[in-house]
Coordinates of C-alpha atoms in Angstrom, one line a residue:
A1 CA 0.0 0.0 -0.1
F2 CA 3.0 2.6 0.8
D3 CA 4.5 2.0 -2.6
L4 CA 1.1 2.5 -4.4
R5 CA 0.4 5.7 -2.4
M6 CA 4.2 6.8 -3.5
L7 CA 3.5 5.8 -7.0
H8 CA 0.4 7.8 -7.1
A9 CA 2.0 10.9 -5.4
E10 CA 5.0 10.9 -8.0
I11 CA 2.1 10.6 -10.9
K12 CA 0.4 13.7 -9.3
R13 CA 3.5 15.6 -9.0
L14 CA 4.4 14.9 -12.8
M15 CA 0.8 16.0 -14.0
S16 CA 1.4 19.2 -11.8
S17 CA 5.0 19.7 -13.4
R18 CA 3.3 19.2 -17.0
K19 CA 0.6 21.9 -16.3
Q20 CA 2.8 24.3 -15.1
K21 CA 5.3 23.9 -18.0
G22 CA 2.5 23.7 -20.8
K23 CA 3.2 21.5 -23.6
G24 CA 6.7 21.3 -22.8
G25 CA 6.3 19.4 -19.6
V26 CA 7.0 15.7 -18.8
D27 CA 4.8 13.2 -20.3
V28 CA 2.7 11.4 -17.4
P29 CA 2.5 7.7 -17.6
N30 CA -1.0 6.0 -17.7
L31 CA -0.7 3.1 -15.8
S32 CA -3.6 1.2 -17.4
S33 CA -2.4 1.9 -21.1
M34 CA 0.9 0.1 -19.6
G35 CA -1.3 -3.1 -18.6
I36 CA -1.1 -2.2 -14.8
T37 CA -4.6 -2.7 -13.6
T38 CA -4.2 -4.0 -10.4
S39 CA -1.9 -4.1 -7.3
L40 CA -1.0 -6.7 -4.5
D41 CA 0.2 -5.7 -1.1
T42 CA 2.8 -8.2 -0.6
L43 CA 2.7 -7.5 3.2
R44 CA -1.0 -8.2 3.4
L45 CA -0.4 -11.4 1.4
V46 CA 2.6 -12.6 3.7
K47 CA 0.5 -11.9 6.9
S48 CA -2.4 -13.8 5.9
K49 CA -2.8 -17.0 8.1
Q50 CA -3.6 -19.1 5.0
L51 CA -0.4 -18.6 3.6
W52 CA 1.3 -20.4 6.6
S53 CA -1.2 -23.3 6.9
H54 CA -0.2 -26.9 7.6
K55 CA 0.3 -27.2 3.9
S56 CA 3.3 -24.9 3.9
G57 CA 5.2 -26.9 6.3
L58 CA 6.1 -23.6 8.1
P59 CA 4.5 -21.6 10.9
M60 CA 3.9 -18.3 10.9
P61 CA 7.2 -16.1 11.2
P62 CA 7.5 -14.3 14.5
S63 CA 7.8 -11.0 12.4
F64 CA 6.8 -10.1 9.1
S65 CA 9.6 -7.6 8.1
L66 CA 11.2 -8.8 4.7
G67 CA 14.1 -9.7 6.3
D68 CA 12.5 -11.8 8.8
V69 CA 10.2 -13.6 6.4
Y70 CA 13.1 -14.1 4.2
F71 CA 15.2 -15.7 6.7
H72 CA 12.1 -17.8 7.9
V73 CA 11.6 -19.1 4.5
N74 CA 15.4 -19.3 3.5
Q75 CA 17.3 -19.9 6.6
K76 CA 19.6 -17.4 5.2
S77 CA 19.8 -13.3 5.4
I78 CA 19.2 -11.1 2.4
A79 CA 22.3 -10.7 0.6
V80 CA 21.5 -7.1 -0.1
A81 CA 19.0 -5.8 2.2
H82 CA 17.3 -2.1 2.3
N83 CA 18.2 -1.8 -1.6
A84 CA 15.5 -1.5 -4.2
V85 CA 16.7 -4.5 -6.4
G86 CA 17.6 -6.7 -3.2
D87 CA 14.4 -6.4 -1.7
V88 CA 12.6 -7.2 -4.9
E89 CA 15.0 -10.2 -5.3
A90 CA 14.3 -11.2 -1.7
L91 CA 10.6 -11.1 -2.3
E92 CA 10.9 -12.9 -5.5
E93 CA 12.8 -15.9 -3.6
I94 CA 10.1 -15.8 -0.9
L95 CA 7.4 -16.1 -3.4
L96 CA 9.3 -19.2 -5.2
S97 CA 10.0 -20.8 -2.3
P98 CA 8.4 -24.2 -2.5
F99 CA 7.0 -23.7 1.2
L100 CA 4.6 -21.1 -0.1
D101 CA 3.6 -22.3 -3.8
G102 CA -0.2 -21.7 -2.8
W103 CA 0.3 -17.8 -2.9
K104 CA -0.9 -17.1 -6.2
S105 CA -4.6 -18.5 -5.4
L106 CA -4.5 -16.5 -2.3
A107 CA -3.2 -13.5 -4.0
S108 CA -6.0 -13.6 -6.9
C109 CA -8.3 -12.8 -4.0
Q110 CA -6.4 -9.7 -2.9
Y111 CA -5.8 -8.0 -5.7
M112 CA -6.7 -4.3 -5.6
P113 CA -7.8 -2.3 -8.8
I114 CA -5.6 0.9 -9.6
V115 CA -7.6 3.9 -9.1
S116 CA -7.3 6.4 -11.9
L117 CA -5.8 9.6 -11.1

């Protein structure tokens, strides 16, 4: 949710900049035209009790910080933490873990539509 709010704020800032500069302003991306129509709050997903059911073979982690969930699933620390690329790669490893193979069906119930600005 935080990332989506930040993305919306940046788009609003770009739109304001374009209005101030007239036709010479920055082109504002249209998320829908880029194929982005929904979002998924991965924190909400990872906090879901269904994700950590007996099928996963893992109990719920004691904390839901990215580093703690990553360690809980992979039994190692994130190689490059608190870095955009490193955090995305860590999330990818969590979601690709065989322990959490049911996340896609759970996520399909949690998608949120992107609201037009």
